[in-house]
GROMACS .gro file of C-alpha atoms in nm:
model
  377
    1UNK     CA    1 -12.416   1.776 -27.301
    2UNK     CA    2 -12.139   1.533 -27.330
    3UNK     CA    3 -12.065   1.346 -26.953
    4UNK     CA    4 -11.727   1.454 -26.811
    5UNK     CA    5 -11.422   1.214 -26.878
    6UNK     CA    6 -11.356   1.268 -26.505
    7UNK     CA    7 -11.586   1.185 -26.179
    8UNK     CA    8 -11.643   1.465 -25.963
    9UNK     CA    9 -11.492   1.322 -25.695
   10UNK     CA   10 -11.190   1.271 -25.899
   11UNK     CA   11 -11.219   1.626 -26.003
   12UNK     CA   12 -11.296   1.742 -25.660
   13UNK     CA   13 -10.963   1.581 -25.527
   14UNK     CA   14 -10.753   1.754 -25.765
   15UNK     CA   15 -10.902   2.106 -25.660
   16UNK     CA   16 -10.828   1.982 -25.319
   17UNK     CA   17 -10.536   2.084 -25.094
   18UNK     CA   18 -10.318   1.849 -24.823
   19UNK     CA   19 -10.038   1.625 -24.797
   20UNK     CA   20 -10.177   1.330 -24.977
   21UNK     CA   21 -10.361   1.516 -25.263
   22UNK     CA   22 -10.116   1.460 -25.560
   23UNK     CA   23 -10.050   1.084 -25.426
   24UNK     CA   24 -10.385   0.975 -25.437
   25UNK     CA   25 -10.536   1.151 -25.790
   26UNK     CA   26 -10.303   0.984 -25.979
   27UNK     CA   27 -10.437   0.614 -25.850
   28UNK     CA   28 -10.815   0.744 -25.841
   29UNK     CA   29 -10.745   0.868 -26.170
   30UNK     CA   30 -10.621   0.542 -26.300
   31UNK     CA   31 -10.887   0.342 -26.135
   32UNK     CA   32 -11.163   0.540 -26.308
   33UNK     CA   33 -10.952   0.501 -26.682
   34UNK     CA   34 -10.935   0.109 -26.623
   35UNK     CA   35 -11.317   0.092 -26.545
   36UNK     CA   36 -11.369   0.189 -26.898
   37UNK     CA   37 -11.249  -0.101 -27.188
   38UNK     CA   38 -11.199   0.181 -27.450
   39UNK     CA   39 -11.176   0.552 -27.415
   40UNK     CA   40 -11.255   0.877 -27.649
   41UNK     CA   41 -10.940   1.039 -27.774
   42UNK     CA   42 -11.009   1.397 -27.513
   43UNK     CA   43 -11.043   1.186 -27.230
   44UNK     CA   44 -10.733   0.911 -27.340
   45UNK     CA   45 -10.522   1.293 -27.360
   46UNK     CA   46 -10.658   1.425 -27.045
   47UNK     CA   47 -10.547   1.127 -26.882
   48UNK     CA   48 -10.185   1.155 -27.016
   49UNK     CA   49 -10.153   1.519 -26.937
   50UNK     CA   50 -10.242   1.422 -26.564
   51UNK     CA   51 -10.044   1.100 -26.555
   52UNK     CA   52  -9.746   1.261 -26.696
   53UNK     CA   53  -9.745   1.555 -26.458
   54UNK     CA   54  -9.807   1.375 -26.160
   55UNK     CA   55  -9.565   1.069 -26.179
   56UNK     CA   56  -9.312   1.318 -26.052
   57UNK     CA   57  -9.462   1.320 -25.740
   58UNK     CA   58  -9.634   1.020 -25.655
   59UNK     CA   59  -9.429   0.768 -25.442
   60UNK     CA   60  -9.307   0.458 -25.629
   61UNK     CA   61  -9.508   0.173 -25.480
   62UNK     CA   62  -9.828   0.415 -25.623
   63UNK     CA   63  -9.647   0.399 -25.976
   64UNK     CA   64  -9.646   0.042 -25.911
   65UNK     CA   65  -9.956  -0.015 -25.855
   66UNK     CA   66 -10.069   0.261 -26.108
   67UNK     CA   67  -9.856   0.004 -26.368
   68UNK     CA   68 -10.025  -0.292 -26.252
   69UNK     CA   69 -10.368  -0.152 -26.287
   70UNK     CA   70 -10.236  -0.030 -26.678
   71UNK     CA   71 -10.123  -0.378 -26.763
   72UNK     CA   72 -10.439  -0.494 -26.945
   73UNK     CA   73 -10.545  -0.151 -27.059
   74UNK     CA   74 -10.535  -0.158 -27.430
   75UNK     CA   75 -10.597   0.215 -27.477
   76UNK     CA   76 -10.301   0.345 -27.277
   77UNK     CA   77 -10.141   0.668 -27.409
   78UNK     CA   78  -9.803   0.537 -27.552
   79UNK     CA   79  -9.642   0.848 -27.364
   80UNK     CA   80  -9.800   0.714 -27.027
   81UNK     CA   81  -9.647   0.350 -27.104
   82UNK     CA   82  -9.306   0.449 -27.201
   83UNK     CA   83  -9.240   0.664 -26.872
   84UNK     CA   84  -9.354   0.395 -26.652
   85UNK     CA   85  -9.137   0.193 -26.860
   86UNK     CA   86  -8.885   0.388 -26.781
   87UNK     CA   87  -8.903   0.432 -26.439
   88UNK     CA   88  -8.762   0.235 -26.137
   89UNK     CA   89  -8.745  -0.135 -26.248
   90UNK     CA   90  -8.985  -0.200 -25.970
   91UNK     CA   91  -9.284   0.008 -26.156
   92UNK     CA   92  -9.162  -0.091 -26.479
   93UNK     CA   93  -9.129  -0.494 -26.407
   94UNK     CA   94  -9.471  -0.537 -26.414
   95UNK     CA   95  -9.514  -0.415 -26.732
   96UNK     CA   96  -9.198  -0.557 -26.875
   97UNK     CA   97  -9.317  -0.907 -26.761
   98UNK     CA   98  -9.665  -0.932 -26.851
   99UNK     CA   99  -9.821  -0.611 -27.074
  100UNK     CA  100  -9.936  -0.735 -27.404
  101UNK     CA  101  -9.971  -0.428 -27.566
  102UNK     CA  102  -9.588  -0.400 -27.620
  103UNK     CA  103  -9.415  -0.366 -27.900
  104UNK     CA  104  -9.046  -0.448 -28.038
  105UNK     CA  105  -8.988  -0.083 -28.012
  106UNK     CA  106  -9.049  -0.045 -27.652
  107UNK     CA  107  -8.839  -0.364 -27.541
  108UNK     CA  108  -8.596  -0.235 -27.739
  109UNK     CA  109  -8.574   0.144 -27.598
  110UNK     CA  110  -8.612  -0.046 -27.257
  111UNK     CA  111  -8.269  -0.228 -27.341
  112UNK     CA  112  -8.099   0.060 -27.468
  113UNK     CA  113  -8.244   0.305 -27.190
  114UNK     CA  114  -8.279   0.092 -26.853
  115UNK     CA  115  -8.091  -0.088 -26.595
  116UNK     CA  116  -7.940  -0.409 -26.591
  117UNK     CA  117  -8.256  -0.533 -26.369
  118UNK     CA  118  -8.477  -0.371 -26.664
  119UNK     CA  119  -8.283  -0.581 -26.901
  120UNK     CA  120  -8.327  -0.890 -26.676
  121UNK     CA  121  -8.698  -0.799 -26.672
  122UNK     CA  122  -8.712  -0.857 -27.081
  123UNK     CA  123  -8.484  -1.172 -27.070
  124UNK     CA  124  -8.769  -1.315 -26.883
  125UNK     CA  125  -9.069  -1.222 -27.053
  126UNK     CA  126  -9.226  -1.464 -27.272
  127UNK     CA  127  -9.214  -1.499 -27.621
  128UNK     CA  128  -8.932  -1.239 -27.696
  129UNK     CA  129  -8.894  -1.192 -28.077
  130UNK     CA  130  -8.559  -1.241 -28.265
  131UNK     CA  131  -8.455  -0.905 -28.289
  132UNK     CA  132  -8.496  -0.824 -27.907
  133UNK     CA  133  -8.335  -1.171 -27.843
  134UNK     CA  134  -8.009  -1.050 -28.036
  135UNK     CA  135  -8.029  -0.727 -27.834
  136UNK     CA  136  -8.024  -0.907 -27.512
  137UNK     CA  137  -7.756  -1.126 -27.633
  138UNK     CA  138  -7.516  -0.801 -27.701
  139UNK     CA  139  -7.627  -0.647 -27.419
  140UNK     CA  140  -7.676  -0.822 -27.106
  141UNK     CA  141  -7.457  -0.858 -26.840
  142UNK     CA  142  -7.307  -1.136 -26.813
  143UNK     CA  143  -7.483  -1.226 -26.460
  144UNK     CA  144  -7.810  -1.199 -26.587
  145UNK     CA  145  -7.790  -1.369 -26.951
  146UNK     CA  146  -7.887  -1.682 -26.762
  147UNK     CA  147  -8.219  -1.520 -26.719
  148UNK     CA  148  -8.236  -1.482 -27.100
  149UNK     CA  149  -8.125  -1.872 -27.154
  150UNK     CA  150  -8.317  -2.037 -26.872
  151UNK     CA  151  -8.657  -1.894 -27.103
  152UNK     CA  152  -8.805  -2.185 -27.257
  153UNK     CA  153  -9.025  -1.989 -27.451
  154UNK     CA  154  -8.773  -1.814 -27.672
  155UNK     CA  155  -8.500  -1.952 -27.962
  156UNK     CA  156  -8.134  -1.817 -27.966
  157UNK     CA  157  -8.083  -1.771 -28.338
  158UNK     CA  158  -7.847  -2.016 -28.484
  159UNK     CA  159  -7.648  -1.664 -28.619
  160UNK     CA  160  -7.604  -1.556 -28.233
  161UNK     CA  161  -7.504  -1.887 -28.086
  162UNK     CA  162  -7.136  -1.826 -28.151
  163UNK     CA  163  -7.146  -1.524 -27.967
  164UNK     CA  164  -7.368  -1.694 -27.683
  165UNK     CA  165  -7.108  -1.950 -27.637
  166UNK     CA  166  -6.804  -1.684 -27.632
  167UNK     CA  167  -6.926  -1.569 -27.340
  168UNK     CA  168  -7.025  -1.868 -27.173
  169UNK     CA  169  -6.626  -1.930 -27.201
  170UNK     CA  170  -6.483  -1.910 -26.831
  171UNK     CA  171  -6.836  -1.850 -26.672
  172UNK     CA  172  -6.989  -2.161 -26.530
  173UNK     CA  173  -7.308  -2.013 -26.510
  174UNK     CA  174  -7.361  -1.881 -26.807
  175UNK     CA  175  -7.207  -2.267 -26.964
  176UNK     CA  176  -7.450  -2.431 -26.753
  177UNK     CA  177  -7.761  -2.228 -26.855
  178UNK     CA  178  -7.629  -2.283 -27.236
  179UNK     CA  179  -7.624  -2.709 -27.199
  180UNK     CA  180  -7.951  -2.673 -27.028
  181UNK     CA  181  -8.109  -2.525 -27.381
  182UNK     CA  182  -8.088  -2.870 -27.565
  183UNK     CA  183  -8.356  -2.759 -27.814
  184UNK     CA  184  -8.113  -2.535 -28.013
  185UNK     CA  185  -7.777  -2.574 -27.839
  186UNK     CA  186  -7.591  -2.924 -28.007
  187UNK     CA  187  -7.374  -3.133 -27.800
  188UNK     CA  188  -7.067  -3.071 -27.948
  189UNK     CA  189  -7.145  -2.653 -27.935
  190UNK     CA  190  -7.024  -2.722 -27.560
  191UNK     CA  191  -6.680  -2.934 -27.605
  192UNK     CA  192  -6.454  -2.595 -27.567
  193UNK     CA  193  -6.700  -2.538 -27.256
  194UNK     CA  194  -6.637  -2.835 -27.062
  195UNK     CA  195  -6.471  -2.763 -26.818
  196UNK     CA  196  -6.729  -2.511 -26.709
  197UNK     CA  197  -6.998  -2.748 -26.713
  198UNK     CA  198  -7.227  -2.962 -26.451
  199UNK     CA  199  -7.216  -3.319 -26.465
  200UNK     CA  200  -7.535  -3.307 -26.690
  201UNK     CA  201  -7.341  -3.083 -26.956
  202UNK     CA  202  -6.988  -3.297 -26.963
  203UNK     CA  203  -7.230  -3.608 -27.021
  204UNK     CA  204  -7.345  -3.466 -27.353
  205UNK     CA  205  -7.025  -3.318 -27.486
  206UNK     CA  206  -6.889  -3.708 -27.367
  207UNK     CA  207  -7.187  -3.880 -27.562
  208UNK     CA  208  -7.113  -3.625 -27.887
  209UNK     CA  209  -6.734  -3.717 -27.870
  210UNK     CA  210  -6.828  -4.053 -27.847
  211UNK     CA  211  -7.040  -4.030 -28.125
  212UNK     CA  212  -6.751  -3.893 -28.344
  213UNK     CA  213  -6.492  -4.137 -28.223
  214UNK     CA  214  -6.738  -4.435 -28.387
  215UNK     CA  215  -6.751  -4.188 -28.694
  216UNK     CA  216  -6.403  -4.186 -28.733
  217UNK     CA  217  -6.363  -4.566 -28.677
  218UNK     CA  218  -6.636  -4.621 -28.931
  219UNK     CA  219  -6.435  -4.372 -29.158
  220UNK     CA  220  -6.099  -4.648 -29.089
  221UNK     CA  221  -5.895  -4.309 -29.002
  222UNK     CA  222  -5.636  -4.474 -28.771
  223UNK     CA  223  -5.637  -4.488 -28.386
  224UNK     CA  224  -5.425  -4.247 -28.178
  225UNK     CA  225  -5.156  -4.494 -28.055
  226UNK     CA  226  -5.218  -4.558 -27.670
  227UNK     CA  227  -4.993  -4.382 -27.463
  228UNK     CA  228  -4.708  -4.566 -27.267
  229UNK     CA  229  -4.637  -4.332 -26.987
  230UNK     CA  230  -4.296  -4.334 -26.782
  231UNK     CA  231  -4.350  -4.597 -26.472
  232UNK     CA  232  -4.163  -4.357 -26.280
  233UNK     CA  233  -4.360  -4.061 -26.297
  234UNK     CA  234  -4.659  -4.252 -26.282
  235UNK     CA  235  -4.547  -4.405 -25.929
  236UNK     CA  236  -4.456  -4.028 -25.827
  237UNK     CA  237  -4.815  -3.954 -25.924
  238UNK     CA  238  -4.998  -4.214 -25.749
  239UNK     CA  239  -4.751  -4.113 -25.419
  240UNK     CA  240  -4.821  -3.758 -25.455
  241UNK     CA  241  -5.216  -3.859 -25.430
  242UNK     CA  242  -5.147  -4.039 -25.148
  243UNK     CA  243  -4.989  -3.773 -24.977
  244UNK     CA  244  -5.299  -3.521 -25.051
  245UNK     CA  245  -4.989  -3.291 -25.216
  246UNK     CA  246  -5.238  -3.164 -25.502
  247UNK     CA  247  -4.973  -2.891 -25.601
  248UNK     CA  248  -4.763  -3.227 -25.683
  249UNK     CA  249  -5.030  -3.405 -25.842
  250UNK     CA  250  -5.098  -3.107 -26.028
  251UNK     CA  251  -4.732  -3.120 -26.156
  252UNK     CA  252  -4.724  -3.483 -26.258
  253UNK     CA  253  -5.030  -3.457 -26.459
  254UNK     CA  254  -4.881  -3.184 -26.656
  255UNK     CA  255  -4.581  -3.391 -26.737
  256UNK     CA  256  -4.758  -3.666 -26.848
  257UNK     CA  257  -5.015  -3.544 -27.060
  258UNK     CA  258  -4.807  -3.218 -27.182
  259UNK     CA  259  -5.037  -2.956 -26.993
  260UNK     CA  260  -4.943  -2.624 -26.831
  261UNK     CA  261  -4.950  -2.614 -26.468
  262UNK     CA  262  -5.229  -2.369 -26.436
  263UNK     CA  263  -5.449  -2.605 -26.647
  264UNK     CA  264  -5.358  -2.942 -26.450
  265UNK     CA  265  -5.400  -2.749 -26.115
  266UNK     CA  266  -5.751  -2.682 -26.252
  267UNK     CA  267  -5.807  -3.028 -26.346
  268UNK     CA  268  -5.721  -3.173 -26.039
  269UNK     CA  269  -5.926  -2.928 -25.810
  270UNK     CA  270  -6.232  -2.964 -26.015
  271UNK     CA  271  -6.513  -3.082 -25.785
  272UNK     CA  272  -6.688  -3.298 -26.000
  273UNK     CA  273  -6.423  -3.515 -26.071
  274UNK     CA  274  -6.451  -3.546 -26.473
  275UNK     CA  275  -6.159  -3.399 -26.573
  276UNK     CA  276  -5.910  -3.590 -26.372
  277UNK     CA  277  -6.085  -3.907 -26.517
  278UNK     CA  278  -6.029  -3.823 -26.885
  279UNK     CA  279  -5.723  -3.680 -26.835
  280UNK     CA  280  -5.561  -4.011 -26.656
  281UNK     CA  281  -5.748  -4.222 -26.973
  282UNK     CA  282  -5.550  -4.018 -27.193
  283UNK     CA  283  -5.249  -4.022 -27.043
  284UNK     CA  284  -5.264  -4.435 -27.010
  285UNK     CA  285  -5.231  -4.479 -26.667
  286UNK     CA  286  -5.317  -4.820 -26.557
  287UNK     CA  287  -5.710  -4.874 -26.416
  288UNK     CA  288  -5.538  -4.947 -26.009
  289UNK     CA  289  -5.347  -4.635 -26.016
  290UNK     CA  290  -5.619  -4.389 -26.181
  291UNK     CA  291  -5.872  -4.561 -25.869
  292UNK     CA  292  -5.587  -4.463 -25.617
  293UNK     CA  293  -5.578  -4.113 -25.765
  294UNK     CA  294  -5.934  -4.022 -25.804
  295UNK     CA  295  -6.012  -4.117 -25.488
  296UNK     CA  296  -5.772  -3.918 -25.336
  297UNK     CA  297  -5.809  -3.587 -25.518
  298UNK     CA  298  -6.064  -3.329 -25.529
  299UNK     CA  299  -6.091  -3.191 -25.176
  300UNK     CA  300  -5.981  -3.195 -24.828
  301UNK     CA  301  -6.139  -3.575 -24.761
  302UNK     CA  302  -6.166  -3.816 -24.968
  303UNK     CA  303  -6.459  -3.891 -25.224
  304UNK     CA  304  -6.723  -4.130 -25.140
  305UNK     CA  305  -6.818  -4.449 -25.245
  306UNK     CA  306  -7.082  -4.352 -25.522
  307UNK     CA  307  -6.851  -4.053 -25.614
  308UNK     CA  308  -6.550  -4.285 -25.726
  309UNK     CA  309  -6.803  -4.517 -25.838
  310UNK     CA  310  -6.921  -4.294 -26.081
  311UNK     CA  311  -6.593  -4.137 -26.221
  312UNK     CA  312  -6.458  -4.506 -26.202
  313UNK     CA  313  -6.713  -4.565 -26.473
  314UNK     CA  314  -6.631  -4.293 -26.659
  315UNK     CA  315  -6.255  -4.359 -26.700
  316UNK     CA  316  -6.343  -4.733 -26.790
  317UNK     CA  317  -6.597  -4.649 -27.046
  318UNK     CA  318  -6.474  -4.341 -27.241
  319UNK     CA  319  -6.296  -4.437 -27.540
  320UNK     CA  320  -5.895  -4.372 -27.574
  321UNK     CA  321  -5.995  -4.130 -27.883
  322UNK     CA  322  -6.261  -3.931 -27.695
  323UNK     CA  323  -5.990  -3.870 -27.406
  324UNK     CA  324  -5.723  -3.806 -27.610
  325UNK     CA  325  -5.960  -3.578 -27.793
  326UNK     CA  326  -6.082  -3.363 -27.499
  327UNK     CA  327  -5.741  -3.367 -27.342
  328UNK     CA  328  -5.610  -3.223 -27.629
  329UNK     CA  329  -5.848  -2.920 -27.634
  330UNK     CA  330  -5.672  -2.784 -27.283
  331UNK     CA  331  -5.330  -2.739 -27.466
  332UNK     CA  332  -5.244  -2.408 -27.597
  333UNK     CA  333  -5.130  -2.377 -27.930
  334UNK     CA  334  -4.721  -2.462 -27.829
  335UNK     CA  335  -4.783  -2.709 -27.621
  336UNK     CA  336  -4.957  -2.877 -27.915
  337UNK     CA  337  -4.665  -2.834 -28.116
  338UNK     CA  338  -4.463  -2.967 -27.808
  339UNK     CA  339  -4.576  -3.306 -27.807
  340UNK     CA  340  -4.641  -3.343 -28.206
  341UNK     CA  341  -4.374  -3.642 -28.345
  342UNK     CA  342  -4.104  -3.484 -28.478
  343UNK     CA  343  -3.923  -3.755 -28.725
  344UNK     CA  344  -3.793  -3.750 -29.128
  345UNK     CA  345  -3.994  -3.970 -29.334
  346UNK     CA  346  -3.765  -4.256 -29.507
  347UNK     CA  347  -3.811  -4.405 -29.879
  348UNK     CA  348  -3.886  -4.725 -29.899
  349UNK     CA  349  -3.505  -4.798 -29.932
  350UNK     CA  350  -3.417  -4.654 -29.623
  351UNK     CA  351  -3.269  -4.360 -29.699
  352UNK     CA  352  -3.471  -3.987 -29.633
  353UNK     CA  353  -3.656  -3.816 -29.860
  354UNK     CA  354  -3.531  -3.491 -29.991
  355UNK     CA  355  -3.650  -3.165 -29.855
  356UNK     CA  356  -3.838  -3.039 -30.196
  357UNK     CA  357  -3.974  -3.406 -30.252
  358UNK     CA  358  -4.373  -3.350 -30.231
  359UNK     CA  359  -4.539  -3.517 -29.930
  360UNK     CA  360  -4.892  -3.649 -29.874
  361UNK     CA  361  -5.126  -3.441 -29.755
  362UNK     CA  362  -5.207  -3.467 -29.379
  363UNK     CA  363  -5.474  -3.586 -29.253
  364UNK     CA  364  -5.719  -3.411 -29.020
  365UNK     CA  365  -5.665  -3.461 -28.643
  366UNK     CA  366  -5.983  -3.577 -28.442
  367UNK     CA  367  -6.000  -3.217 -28.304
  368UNK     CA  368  -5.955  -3.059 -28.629
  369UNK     CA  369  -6.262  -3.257 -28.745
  370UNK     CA  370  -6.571  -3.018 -28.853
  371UNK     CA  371  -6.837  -3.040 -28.533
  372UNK     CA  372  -7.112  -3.320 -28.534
  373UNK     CA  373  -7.456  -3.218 -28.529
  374UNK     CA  374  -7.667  -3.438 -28.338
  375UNK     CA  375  -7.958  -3.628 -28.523
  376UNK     CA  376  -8.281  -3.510 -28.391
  377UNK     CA  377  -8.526  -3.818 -28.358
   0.00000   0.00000   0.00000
């Protein structure tokens, strides 16, 4: 006579009657499935009939620990997995985060099925494949895609990182978890993201502009010329610093360096300092007057000693191309146009060339340049 899949106790309790019947077969049942590695295919059904009609009714931290004890279990009915999968994210997270026996096809129906806490469950597990990596990537919300780029233990496909970085655009954390993933995210994939980044992230997209400005000098393409900026509005700068007016430093800034309002504002509230320093580079202003200004901007008190120390550093080191550069990535599209030289070019005889004469081709700006990858040692 072949043994019965089930214990009599087990067996007993389900003929039983009382209040806590139904909540504890399903665990008792469960225990006595995990004691067993591997399972005929009556008793593997018998336990998915039961599991499936009692998970209605048990209380959630017993489908937790019902999922828990299922984690390892190689032989779980697939019907049994998917509806704890399914459940509330905390019966399913266990699963999510550390069953082996899952497949592509249930991470995916997980991400098309659960909650945004389900979906932040996947981001973290290890080892995600590509295809459920480019479903998180569509799919996540933008609070939790952090999650999926602080995971070491995954690759964003080269294909995906323009999307990755589109919406890292105007969300500082999502632009910091992105220059934390320095295995495949370059250092110029974060220049348009700069101003969204940690002091860690704006070093690298400084180093990669760097980088390019030696390129270009090696490549004898001609220096921007340096910028002689109007004495008086400098000296209305500096006093507006003084003052703590950052609404008026905001305003000079803009006039200098041909930025909108809104953007200078930005620049001169940014905590970390960087901006400001790049932007007075840029605009020329002399090494006295960008100290004066830095350390008077940025808050209610005045920076400290290491703090101007630091951006100090930064305005003296970063080359006049690099500034310019960055600088010139905050302009829109007409204020670009704004402050490009408008003049007639002249024959060599002084007189200007016709209108339907051919010209030389332009040049690329810095900007325009195609990205630098960095050189992996």
């Amino acid at each position: 006579m072949a043994p019965l899949p089930f214990s009599d106790g087990v067996l007993e309790l389900a003929r039983s009657g009382g209040p806590n019947r139904m909540r504890a077969l399903l665990k008792a049942a469960t225990e006595l499935y995990v004691s067993e590695v591997h399972h005929g295919r009556t008793e593997a059904a018998m336990y998915e009939e039961l599991a499936l009609q009692l998970i209605r009714t048990t209380p959630v931290e017993d489908r937790r620990a019902v999922a828990v004890m299922l984690i390892h279990q190689e032989d779980t009915p697939v019907a049994v997995l998917r509806a704890l999968l399914a459940d509330e994210i905390a019966v399913a997270e266990p699963l999510i985060a550390e069953c082996p026996t899952l497949t592509d096809a249930d991470l995916l129906g997980v991400i098309a099925t659960g909650s945004d806490d389900h979906l932040a469950a996947v981001a973290a597990r290890p080892h995600l494949s590509p295809a459920v990596v480019e479903a998180l990537v569509r799919n996540l919300p933008d609070q939790h895609l952090p999650v999926l780029l602080a995971n070491v233990t995954v690759e964003i496909p080269q294909p995906l990182l323009p999307l990755v970085l589109d919406r890292a655009r105007g969300r500082p954390a999502v632009a910091r978890a992105v220059a934390r993933r320095e295995r495949d995210v370059e250092d110029t994939d974060l220049v348009d993201l700069f101003l969204d980044l940690d002091d860690k992230g704006r070093r690298r997209v400084v180093q990669a502009m760097e980088i390019l400005a030696l390129r270009e000098f090696a490549a004898k393409r001609p220096l921007p010329r340096t910028p002689v900026p109007d004495p008086a509005k400098v000296q209305d700068l500096a006093r507006a610093a003084l003052s703590r007016n950052q609404g008026l430093v905001a305003d000079g800034l803009a006039a200098l360096v041909g930025l909108d309002r809104a953007t200078a504002r930005r620049l001169v509230d940014d905590p970390g300092g960087e901006p400001l320093a790049l932007t007075l580079r840029a605009a020329g202003i002399d090494g006295p007057t960008a100290v004066r200004i830095i350390l008077f901007s940025g808050g209610q008190d005045v920076r400290d000693y290491f703090e101007v120390k630091r951006l100090v550093e930064l305005y003296e080191t970063v080359s006049l191309r690099s500034a310019m550069a960055l600088v010139g990535r905050w302009r829109t599209e007409a204020e670009r146009d704004a402050i490009r030289p408008r003049h007639l070019p002249q024959t060599e005889a002084g007189t200007p060339v016709r209108a339907n004469a051919p010209t030389a081709r332009p040049q690329p700006g810095f900007a325009e340049l195609p990205g630098l990858r960095r050189e992996r040692g």
